[in-house]
XYZ file of C-alpha atoms in Angstrom:
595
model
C 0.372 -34.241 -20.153
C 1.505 -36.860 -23.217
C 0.222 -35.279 -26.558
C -3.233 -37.191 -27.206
C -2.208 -37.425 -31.145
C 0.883 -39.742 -29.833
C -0.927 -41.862 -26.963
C -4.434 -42.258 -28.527
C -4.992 -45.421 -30.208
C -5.976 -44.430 -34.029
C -5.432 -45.652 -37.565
C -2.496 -43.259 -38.153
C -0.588 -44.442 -35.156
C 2.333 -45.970 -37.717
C 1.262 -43.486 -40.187
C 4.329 -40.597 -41.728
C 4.269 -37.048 -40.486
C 1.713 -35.072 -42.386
C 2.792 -32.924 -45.371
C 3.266 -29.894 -43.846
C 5.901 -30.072 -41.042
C 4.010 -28.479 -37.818
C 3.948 -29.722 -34.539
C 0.771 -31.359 -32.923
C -0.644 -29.137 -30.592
C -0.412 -26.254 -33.421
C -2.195 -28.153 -35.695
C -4.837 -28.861 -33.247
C -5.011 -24.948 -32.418
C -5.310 -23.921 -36.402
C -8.409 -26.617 -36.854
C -10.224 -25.000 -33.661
C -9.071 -21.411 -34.003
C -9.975 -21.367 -37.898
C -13.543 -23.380 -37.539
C -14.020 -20.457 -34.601
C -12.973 -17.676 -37.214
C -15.224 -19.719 -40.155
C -18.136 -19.780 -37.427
C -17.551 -16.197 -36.852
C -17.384 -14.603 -40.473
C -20.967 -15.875 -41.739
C -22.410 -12.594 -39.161
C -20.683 -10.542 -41.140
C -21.383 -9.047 -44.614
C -19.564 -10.823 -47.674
C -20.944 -8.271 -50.465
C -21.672 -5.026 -50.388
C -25.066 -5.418 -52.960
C -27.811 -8.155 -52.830
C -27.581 -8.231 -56.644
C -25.691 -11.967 -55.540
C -27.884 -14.679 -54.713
C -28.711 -15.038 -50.992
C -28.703 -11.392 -49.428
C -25.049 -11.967 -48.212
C -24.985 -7.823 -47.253
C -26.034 -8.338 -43.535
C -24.429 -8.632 -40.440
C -25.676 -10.118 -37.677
C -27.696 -13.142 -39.533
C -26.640 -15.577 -41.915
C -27.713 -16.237 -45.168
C -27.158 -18.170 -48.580
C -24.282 -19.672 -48.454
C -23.197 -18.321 -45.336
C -25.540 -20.943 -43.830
C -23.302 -23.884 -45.157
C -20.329 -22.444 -44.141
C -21.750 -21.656 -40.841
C -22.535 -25.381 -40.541
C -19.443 -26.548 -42.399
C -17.460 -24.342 -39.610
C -19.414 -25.742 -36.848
C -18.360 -29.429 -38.055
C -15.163 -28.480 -38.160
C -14.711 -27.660 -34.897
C -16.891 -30.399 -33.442
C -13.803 -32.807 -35.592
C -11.076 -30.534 -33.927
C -12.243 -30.837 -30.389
C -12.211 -34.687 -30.945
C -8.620 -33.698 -30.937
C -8.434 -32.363 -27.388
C -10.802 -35.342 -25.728
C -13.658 -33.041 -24.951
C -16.157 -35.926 -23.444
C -19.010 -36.829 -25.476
C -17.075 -36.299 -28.481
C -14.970 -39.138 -28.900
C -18.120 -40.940 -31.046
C -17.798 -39.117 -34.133
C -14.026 -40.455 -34.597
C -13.476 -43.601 -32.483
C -10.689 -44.573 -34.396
C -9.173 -40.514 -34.123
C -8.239 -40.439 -37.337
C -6.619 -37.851 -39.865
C -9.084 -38.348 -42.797
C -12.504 -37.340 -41.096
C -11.436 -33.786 -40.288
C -9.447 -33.251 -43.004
C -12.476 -33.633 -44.946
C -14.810 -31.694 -42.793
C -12.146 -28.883 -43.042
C -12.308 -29.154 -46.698
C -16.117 -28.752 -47.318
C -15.974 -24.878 -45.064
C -12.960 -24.304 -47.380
C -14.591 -25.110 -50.704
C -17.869 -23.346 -49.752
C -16.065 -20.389 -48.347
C -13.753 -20.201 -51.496
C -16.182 -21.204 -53.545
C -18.366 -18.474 -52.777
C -15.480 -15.766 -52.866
C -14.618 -16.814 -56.236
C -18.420 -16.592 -57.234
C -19.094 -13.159 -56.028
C -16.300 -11.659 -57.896
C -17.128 -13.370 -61.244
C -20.757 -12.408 -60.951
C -20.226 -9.287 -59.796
C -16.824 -8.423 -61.550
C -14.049 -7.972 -59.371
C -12.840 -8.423 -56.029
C -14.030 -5.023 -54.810
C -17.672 -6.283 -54.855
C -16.318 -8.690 -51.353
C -16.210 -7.228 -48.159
C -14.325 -8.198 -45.466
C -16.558 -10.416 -44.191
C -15.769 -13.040 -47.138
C -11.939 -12.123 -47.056
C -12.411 -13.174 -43.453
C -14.001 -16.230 -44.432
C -11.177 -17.131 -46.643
C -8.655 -16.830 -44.775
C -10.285 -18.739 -41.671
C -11.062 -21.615 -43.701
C -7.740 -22.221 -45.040
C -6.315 -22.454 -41.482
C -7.958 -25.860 -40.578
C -6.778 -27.258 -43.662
C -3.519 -26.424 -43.118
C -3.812 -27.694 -39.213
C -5.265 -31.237 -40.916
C -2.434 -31.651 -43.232
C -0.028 -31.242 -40.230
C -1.379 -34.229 -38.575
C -0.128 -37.523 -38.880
C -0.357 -39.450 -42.774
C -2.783 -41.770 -43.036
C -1.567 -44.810 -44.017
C -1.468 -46.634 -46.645
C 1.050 -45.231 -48.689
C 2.264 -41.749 -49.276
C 0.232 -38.294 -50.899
C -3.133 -38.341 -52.423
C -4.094 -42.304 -51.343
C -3.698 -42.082 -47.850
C -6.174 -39.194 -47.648
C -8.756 -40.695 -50.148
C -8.105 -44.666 -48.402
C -11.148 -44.949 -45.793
C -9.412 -45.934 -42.000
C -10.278 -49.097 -40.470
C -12.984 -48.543 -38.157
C -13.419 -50.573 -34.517
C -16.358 -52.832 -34.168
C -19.534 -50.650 -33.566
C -20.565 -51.040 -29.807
C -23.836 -52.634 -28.647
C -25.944 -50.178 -28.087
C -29.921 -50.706 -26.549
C -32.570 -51.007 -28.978
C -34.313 -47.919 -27.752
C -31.283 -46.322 -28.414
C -30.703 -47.611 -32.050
C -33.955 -46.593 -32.943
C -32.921 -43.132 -31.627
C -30.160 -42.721 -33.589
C -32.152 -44.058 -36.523
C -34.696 -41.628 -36.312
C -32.721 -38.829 -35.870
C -30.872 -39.846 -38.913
C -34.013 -40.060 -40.328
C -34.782 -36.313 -39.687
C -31.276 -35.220 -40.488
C -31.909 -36.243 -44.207
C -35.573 -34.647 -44.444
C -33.837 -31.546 -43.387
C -30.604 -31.935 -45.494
C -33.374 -32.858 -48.760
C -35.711 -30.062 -47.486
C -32.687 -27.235 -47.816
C -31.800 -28.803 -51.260
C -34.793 -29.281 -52.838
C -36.109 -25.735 -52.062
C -33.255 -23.302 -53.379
C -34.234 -21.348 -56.089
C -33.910 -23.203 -60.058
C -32.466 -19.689 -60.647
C -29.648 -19.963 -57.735
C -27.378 -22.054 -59.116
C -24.419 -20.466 -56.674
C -26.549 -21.760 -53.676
C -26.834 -24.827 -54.990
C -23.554 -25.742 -55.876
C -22.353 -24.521 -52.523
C -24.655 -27.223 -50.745
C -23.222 -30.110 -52.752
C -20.066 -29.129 -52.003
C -21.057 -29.538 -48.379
C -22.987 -32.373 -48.484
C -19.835 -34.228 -50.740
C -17.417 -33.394 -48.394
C -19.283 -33.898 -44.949
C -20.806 -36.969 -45.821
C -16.959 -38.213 -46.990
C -15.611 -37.330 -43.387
C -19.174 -38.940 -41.800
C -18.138 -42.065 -44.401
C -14.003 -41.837 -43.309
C -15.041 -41.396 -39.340
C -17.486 -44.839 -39.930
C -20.603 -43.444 -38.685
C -22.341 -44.016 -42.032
C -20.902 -47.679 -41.551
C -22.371 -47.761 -37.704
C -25.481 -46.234 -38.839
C -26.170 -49.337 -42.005
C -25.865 -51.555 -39.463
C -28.248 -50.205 -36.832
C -30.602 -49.682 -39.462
C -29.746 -53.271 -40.785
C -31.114 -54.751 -37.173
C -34.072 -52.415 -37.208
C -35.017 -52.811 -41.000
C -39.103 -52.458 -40.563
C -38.530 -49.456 -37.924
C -35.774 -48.111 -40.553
C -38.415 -48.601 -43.897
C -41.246 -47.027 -41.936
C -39.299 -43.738 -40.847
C -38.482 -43.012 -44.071
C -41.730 -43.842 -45.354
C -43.271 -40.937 -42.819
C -40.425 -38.881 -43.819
C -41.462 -38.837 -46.950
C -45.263 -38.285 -46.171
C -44.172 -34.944 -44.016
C -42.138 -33.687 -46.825
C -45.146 -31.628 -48.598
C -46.131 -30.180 -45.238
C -42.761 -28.580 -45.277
C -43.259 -26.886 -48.624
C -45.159 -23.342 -49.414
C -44.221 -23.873 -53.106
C -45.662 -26.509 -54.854
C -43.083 -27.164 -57.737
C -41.031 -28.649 -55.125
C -43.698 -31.204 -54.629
C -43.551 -31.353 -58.469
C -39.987 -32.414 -58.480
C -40.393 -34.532 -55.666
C -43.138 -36.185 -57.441
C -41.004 -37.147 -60.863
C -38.016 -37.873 -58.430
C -40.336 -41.329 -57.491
C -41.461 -41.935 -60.400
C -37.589 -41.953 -61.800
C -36.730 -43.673 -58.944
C -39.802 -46.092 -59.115
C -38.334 -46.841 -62.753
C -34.809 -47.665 -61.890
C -36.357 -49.888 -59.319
C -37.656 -51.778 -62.252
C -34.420 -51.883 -64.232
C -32.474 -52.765 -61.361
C -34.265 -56.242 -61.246
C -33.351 -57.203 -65.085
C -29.835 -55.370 -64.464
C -28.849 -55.746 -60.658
C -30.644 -58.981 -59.571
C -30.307 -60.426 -63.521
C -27.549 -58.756 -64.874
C -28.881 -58.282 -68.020
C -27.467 -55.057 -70.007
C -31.353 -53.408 -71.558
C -30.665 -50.242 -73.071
C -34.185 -49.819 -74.102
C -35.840 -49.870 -70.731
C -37.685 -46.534 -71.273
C -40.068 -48.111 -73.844
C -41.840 -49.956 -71.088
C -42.374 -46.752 -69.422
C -43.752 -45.086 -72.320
C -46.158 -48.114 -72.948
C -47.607 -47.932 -69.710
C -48.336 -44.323 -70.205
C -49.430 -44.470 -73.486
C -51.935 -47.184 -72.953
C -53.271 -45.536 -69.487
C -53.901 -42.195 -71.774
C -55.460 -44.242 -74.309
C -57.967 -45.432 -71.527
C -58.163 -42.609 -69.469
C -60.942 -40.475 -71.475
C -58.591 -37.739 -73.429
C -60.566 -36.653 -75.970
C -57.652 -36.824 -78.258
C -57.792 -41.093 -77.835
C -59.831 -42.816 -80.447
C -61.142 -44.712 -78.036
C -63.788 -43.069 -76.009
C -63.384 -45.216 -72.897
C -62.907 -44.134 -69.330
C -61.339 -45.971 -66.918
C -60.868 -45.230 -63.303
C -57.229 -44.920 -62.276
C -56.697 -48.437 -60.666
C -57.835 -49.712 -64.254
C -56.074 -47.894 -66.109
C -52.686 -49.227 -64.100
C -53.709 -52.566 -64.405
C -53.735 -51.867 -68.367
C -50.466 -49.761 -68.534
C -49.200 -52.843 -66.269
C -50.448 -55.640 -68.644
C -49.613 -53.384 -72.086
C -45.901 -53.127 -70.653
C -45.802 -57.240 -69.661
C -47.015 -58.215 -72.512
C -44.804 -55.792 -74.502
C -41.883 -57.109 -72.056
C -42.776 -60.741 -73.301
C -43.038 -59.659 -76.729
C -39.083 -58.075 -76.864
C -37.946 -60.926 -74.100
C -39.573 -64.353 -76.040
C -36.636 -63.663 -79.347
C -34.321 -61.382 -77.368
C -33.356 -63.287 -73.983
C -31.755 -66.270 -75.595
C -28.388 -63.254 -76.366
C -26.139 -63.022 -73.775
C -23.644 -59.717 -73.419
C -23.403 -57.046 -75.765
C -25.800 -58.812 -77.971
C -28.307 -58.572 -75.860
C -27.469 -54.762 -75.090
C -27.799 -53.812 -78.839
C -30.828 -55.899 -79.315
C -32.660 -53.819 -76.538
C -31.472 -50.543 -77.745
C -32.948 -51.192 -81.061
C -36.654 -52.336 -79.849
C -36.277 -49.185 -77.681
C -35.854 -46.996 -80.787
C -38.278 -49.387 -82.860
C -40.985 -48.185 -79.948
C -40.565 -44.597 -80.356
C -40.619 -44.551 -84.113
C -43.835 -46.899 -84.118
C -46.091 -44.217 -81.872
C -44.086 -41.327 -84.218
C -45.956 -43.377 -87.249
C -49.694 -43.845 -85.711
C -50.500 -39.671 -86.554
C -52.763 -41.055 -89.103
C -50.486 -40.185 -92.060
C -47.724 -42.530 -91.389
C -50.230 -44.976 -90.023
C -53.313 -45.184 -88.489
C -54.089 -42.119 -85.831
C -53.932 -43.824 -82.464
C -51.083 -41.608 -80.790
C -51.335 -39.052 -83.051
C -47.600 -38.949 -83.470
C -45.235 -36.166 -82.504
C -48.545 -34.421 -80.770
C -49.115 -36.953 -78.589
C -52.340 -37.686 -76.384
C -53.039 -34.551 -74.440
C -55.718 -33.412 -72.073
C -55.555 -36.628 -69.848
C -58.105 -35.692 -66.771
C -56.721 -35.805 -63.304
C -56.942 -38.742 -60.859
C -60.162 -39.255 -58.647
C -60.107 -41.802 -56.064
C -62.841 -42.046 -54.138
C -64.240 -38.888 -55.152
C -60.717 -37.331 -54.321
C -60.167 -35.375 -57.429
C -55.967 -35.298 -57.486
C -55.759 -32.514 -59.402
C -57.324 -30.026 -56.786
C -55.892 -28.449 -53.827
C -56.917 -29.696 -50.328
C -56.547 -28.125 -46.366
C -55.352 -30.688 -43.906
C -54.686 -29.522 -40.852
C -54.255 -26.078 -41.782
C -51.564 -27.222 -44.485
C -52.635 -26.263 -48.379
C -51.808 -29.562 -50.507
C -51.731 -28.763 -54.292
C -51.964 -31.252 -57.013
C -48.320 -32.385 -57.128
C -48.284 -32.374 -53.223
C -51.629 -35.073 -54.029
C -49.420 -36.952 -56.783
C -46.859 -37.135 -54.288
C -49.084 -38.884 -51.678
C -50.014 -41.089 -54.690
C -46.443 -41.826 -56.126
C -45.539 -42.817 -52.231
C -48.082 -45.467 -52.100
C -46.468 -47.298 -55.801
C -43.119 -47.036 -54.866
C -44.040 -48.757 -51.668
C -45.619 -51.307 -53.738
C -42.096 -51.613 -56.059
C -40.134 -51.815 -53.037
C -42.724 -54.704 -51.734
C -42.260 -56.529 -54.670
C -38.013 -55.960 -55.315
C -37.335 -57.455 -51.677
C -40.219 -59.913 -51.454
C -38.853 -61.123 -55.096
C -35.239 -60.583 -54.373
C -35.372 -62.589 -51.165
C -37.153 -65.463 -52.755
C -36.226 -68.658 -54.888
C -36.645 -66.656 -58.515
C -34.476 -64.325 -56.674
C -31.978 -66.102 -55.585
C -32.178 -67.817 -59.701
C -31.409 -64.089 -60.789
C -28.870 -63.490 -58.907
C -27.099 -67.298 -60.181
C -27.908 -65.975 -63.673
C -25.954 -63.074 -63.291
C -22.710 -64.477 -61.192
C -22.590 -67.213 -63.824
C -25.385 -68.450 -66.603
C -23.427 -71.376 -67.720
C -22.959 -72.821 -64.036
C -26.908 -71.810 -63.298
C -27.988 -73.785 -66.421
C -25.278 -76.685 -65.285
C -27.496 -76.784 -62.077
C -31.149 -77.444 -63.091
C -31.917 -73.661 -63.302
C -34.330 -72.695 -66.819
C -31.966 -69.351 -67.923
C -34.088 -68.328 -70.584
C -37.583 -68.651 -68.426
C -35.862 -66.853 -65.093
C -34.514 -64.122 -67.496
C -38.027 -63.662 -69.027
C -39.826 -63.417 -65.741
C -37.227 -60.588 -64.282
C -38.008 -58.855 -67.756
C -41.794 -58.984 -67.659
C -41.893 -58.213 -64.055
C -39.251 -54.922 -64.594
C -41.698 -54.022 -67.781
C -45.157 -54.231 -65.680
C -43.560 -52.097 -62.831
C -42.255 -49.274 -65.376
C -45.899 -49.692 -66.847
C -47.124 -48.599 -63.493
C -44.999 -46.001 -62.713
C -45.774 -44.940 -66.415
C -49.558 -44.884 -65.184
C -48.810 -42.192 -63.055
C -46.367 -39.685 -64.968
C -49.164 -39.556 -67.777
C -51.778 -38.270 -65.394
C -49.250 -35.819 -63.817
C -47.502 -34.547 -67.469
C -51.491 -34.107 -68.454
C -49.706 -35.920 -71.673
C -47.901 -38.416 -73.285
C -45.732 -37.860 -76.661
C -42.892 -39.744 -77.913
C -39.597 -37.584 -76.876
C -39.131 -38.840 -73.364
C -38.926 -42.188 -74.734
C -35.112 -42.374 -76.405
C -31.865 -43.289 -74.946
C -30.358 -40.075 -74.174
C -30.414 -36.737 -75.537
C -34.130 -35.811 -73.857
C -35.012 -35.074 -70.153
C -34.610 -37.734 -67.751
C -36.628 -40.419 -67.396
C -34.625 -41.545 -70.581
C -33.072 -45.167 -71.013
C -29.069 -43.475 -70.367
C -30.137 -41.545 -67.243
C -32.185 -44.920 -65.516
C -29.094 -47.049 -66.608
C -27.093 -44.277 -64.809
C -28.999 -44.229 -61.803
C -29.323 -47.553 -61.358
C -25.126 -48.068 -61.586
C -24.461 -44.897 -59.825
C -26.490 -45.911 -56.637
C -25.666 -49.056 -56.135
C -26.726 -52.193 -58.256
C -29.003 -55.147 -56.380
C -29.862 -52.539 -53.883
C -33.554 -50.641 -53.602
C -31.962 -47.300 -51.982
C -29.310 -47.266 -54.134
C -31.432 -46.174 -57.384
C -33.624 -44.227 -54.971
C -30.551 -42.027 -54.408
C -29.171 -42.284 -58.273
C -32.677 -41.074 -59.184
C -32.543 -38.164 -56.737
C -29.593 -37.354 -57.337
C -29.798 -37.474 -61.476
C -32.777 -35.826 -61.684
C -32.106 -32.856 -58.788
C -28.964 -31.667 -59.876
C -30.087 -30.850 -63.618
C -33.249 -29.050 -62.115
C -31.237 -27.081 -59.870
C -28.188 -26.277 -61.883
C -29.662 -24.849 -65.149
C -26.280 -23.958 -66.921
C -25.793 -27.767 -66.656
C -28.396 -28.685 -69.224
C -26.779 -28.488 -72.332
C -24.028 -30.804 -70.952
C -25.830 -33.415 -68.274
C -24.304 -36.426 -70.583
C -20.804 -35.359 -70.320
C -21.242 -34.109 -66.609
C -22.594 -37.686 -65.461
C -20.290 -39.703 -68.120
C -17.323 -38.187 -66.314
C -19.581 -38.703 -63.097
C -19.767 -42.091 -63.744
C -15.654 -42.497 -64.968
C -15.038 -41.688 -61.292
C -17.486 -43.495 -59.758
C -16.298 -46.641 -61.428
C -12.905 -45.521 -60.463
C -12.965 -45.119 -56.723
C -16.757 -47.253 -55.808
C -17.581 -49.550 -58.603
C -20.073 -50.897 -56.815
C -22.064 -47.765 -56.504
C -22.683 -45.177 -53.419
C -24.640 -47.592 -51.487
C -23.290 -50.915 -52.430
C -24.877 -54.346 -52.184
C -22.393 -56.252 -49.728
C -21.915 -58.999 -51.797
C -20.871 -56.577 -54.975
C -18.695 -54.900 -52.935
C -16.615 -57.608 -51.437
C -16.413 -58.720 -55.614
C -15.327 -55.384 -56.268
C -12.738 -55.551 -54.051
C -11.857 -58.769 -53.348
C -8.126 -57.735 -53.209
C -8.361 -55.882 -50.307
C -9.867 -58.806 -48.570
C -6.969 -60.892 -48.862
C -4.454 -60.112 -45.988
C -1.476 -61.490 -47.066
C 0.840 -61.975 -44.261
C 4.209 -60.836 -42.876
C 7.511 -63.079 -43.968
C 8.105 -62.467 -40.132
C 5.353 -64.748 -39.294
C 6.030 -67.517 -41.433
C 9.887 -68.565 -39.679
C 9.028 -72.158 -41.262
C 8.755 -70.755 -44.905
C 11.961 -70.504 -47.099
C 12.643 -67.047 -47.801
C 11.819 -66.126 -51.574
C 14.475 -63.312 -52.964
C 13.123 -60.953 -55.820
C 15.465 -62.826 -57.927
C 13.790 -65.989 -57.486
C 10.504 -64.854 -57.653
C-alpha cells in the first residue's frame, strides 16, 4: 500500500522533510502510540499529596489538570488517525496537513509539562511526582516528535512554516438542517468550554493556566485544520439561527452554576463587553482614537445613583429602573455632545490626547463635589453608596428565586438583566452599522478627506457615532451601579484600576477584532477572566496585555475575530499572487542586475 503522507493530496505535498529525519509511518506510530500513552496516564496518580490543586493522587479517575490532558490526548489521537484514513475522520483535516496536529500535540505537551513543572515548584522537588506524571511526560513528548517528522509546511523553512495557516479547500455544501447542526453543537461546545473556565477556583491558578494552554493550542490546530473558517461561514448563512443559539446559551449558563460569583463575573463580563460595544462604534466603525471612553460609563452610573433613591444622593428622588437608564442614557449623550461639539473637529493624535484629558477632567470633577472641594453631590472619594436593588414588575433583582428547581441569586438575576441590554447594543451596532450613517463611519475612517470630498458632513457623522457610543456606555453604566450597590470615582481612569477602565476597553476592543460585535465580546471575556482567575497576575495585567497586544499586532493585526474587510487591509500582500516568470514566455526576462 503507497504511504498516505506521499499520495494524499495536502498543503505540504511540495513541502521539505520535517526537522527531525524519521520516516513516515514512524511518525504516524509516535502521534498515535503517545496520544494512547497521554490518554492512559491521566488514571494514574501524578502526586503523592492533594496539598496540589485538583486531587491529582487517584487512580482510576481523572482530575484537575489531568482532565485537559485527557482531552488534549484524545485530540491528539483523533489528528493522528487522520493520518491512517480511518473513515469519518478525514473532516477535521481535509487538506491533511502538518500544522493541525502539530498543534494539537503541542497543547497535551504543554499541559502535561506544564503541570510536572508545577507540582515540583509547589511542592519542592521532583520527588513530590509519581509516576503517573513522569508517564505523562514522556508520552506527550512522543507526538511532538512524530509531528515534527512529517513533512514542512511550506512556506519557507523553521518557525514560519509551522505558525503560516495552510490553504484550506472550499467548504462543501452541506444541507441546512445539517448546518444548523453543526452550529448548534458548536454552540454547546463553547458553553461547556466557558462553563469549565469560568468555574475553577480564583485560588487555582495552576488549573487555570493549564486550560488556556489547551484552549490556545487546540483552537490554533481547529484554526490551521480550517474548521473555525468552515464553521464562520455556516454561521454566516444562518446568522438569526447563529445570534439566537448563543443568546439561549447564554440564558442556560446560570442554571449550570451552584456558585453564584460565577454569575457575578459573568455579569461584569457583559457589562465590559456591553462597553466595548460602545467604543467599538467611535473606534471600529469611526476610527476615532478616545482614550477617555470610561467617563461615559461613569456618567451613566453616577446619574442613575443620583436618581435611584440612595440616601447618600441629595436628591431624594426615586426612579424606577427603566428611568433611571433613560437618565444615565441622556446624562452620557449629552455629556458625549458636550466633549464631541469642540473636540471632533481634531483628527489623529490630537484627538486621542484631547479625550484622555476630558476623561481625567471627569474623574477629578466628581473627586471635587464632597462638599469641601465643591458642592456635595458625589460626595467625592466616598462615592454614592447604598443604591437599592432593581424591581421590575415587582421582581425585586436583588433576591434569590426557584425556577424549575434551579436557585437563581442576585447576580444570576443581573445576568438575565445584562442579557436583555447587550441584546439591545448588539440591535443597535448592526442595525446602525448596516445602515447609511454606517456606511458614513466607516468612509470617515478609510479616508476623512475623500468622505468630506464626497458630500459626507465629517464633523456631524463623527458626533453622532460619539453620542450614540456615550448613551450606550450610559446604559450599561445603569446597570453596574445597581450591581456594585455603588458608584465612586476609581473605576473611572485610564489604567492603573480594575477593568472597566479606558486602557482595558481600548484593549478589548483591538484585541477582538475592530468593526466586529463578537470580537469585543471575546476581548471583554477574555480581559476581564484571566485577571479574575490568575490572581498573581494582578500587580502586572498592563504589562501582561501590553506584551499581549505586541503579539497580537504582530501575527493578527486585525484582531482574533477579524472584520473581513480589515483583514484583507491587513494583509493585502498576501492577496497579491504574483506569478511565475514560467508563465509569462512573452515577458523579457529581468536579471537582478537590471532590476
Amino acid at each position: 500500500m503507497t504511504d498516505t503522507l506521499e499520495t494524499t493530496p495536502s498543503a505540504t505535498d511540495t513541502a521539505a522533510r520535517g526537522p527531525i529525519p524519521l520516516a513516515p509511518g514512524a511518525a504516524r506510530l509516535l502521534i498515535a502510540a503517545g496520544a494512547v500513552g497521554t490518554i492512559a496516564s491521566t488514571f494514574l496518580s501524578w502526586t503523592w499529596t492533594p496539598d496540589f490543586p485538583g486531587n491529582l493522587t487517584v487512580y482510576g479517575y481523572p482530575a484537575g489538570l489531568q482532565t485537559l490532558a485527557l482531552v488534549a490526548g484524545a485530540l491528539t489521537l483523533l489528528y493522528g488517525l487522520t493520518l491512517w484514513n480511518v473513515p469519518g475522520l478525514r473532516q477535521l483535516n481535509p487538506r491533511n496537513a502538518t500544522t493541525p496536529i502539530f498543534f494539537a500535540a503541542l497543547s497535551a505537551f504543554a499541559v502535561c509539562w506544564f503541570t510536572g513543572i508545577a507540582i515540583a515548584v509547589d511542592l519542592g522537588g521532583l520527588v513530590n511526582l509519581d509516576p503517573g506524571a513522569f508517564v505523562a511526560m514522556a508520552a506527550s513528548a512522543l507526538p511532538v516528535i512524530g509531528a515534527l517528522a512529517l513533512p514542512h509546511p511550506a512556506p519557507g523553512h523553521g518557525l514560519r512554516g509551522y505558525l503560516a495557516k495552510p490553504d484550506q479547500p472550499r467548504p462543501r455544501t452541506l444541507t441546512p438542517l445539517v448546518e444548523r447542526a453543526i452550529i448548534t453543537a458548536g454552540t454547546l461546545l463553547a458553553l461547556v468550554v466557558f462553563t469549565y473556565g469560568i468555574g475553577i477556583n480564583d485560588d487555582d491558578s495552576e488549573t487555570f493556566l493549564g486550560f488556556l494552554l489547551v484552549v490556545v493550542f487546540i483552537a490554533w490546530a481547529l484554526i490551521h485544520a480550517g474548521l473555525v473558517d468552515t464553521y464562520a461561514t455556516i454561521s454566516t448563512r444562518h446568522k438569526g439561527f447563529a445570534t439566537t443559539l448563543a443568546f439561549a446559551a447564554a440564558v442556560i449558563f446560570p442554571f449550570t452554576q451552584t456558585n453564584d460569583h460565577n454569575a457575578n463575573i459573568g455579569v461584569n463580563i457583559l457589562i465590559f463587553a456591553t462597553v466595548a460595544l460602545g467604543l467599538n462604534i467611535v473606534v471600529g466603525l469611526t476610527g476615532l482614537l478616545d482614550l477617555g471612553y470610561v467617563a461615559f460609563l461613569g456618567v451613566g452610573a453616577y446619574a442613575a445613583a443620583l436618581v435611584s433613591g440612595s440616601e447618600y444622593s441629595p436628591f431624594q428622588v426615586h426612579f424606577g429602573f427603566w428611568a433611571a437608564a433613560l437618565t444615565g442614557m441622556a446624562a452620557s449623550l449629552v455629556f458625549g455632545v458636550l466633549i464631541g461639539g469642540p473636540t471632533l473637529r481634531l483628527r489623529g493624535d490630537y484627538l486621542a490626547i484631547v479625550t484622555l484629558g476630558f476623561g481625567e477632567i471627569f474623574r477629578i470633577t466628581v473627586n471635587s463635589l464632597d462638599g469641601d472641594s465643591g458642592p456635595n453631590i458625589t460626595r467625592g472619594p466616598n462615592g454614592i453608596t447604598q443604591i437599592p436593588d432593581i424591581k421590575i414588575l415587582g421582581f425585586n433583582l436583588g433576591d434569590a428565586h426557584n425556577i424549575g428547581g434551579f436557585t437563581l441569586g442576585r447576580f444570576a438575576n443581573y445576568l438575565f438583566l445584562m442579557l436583555i441590554i447587550t441584546a439591545i447594543v448588539v440591535l443597535v451596532f448592526t442595525r446602525a452599522a448596516d445602515s447609511r450613517i454606517g456606511r458614513s463611519w466607516i468612509a470617515i475612517r478609510e479616508d476623512e478627506t475623500a468622505a468630506t470630498a464626497m458630500g459626507i458632513n465629517g464633523f456631524r457623522v463623527k458626533l453622532i457615532a460619539f453620542a450614540l457610543g456615550a448613551s450606550l456606555a450610559g446604559l450599561a453604566g445603569t446597570v453596574m451601579a445597581h450591581v456594585n450597590y455603588s458608584v465612586n470615582p476609581q473605576p473611572y481612569m485610564f489604567a492603573g484600576a480594575a477593568p472597566p477602565n479606558s486602557a482595558f476597553l481600548l484593549a478589548a476592543v483591538v484585541l477582538g477584532g475592530m468593526g466586529t460585535v463578537s470580537g469585543p465580546l471575546l476581548g471583554a471575556s477574555l480581559l476581564y477572566l484571566i485577571p479574575e482567575k490568575l490572581q498573581f497576575l494582578q500587580n502586572y495585567e498592563l504589562l501582561a496585555f501590553g506584551v499581549a497586544l505586541v503579539l497580537l499586532m504582530r501575527f493578527r493585526p486585525e484582531g482574533i475575530i477579524a472584520n473581513r474587510r480589515r483583514q484583507l487591509e491587513f494583509h493585502e500582500a498576501d492577496q497579491i499572487d504574483i506569478p511565475d516568470q514560467k508563465t509569462l514566455p512573452d515577458e523579457p526576462a529581468v536579471s537582478k542586475a537590471g532590476a
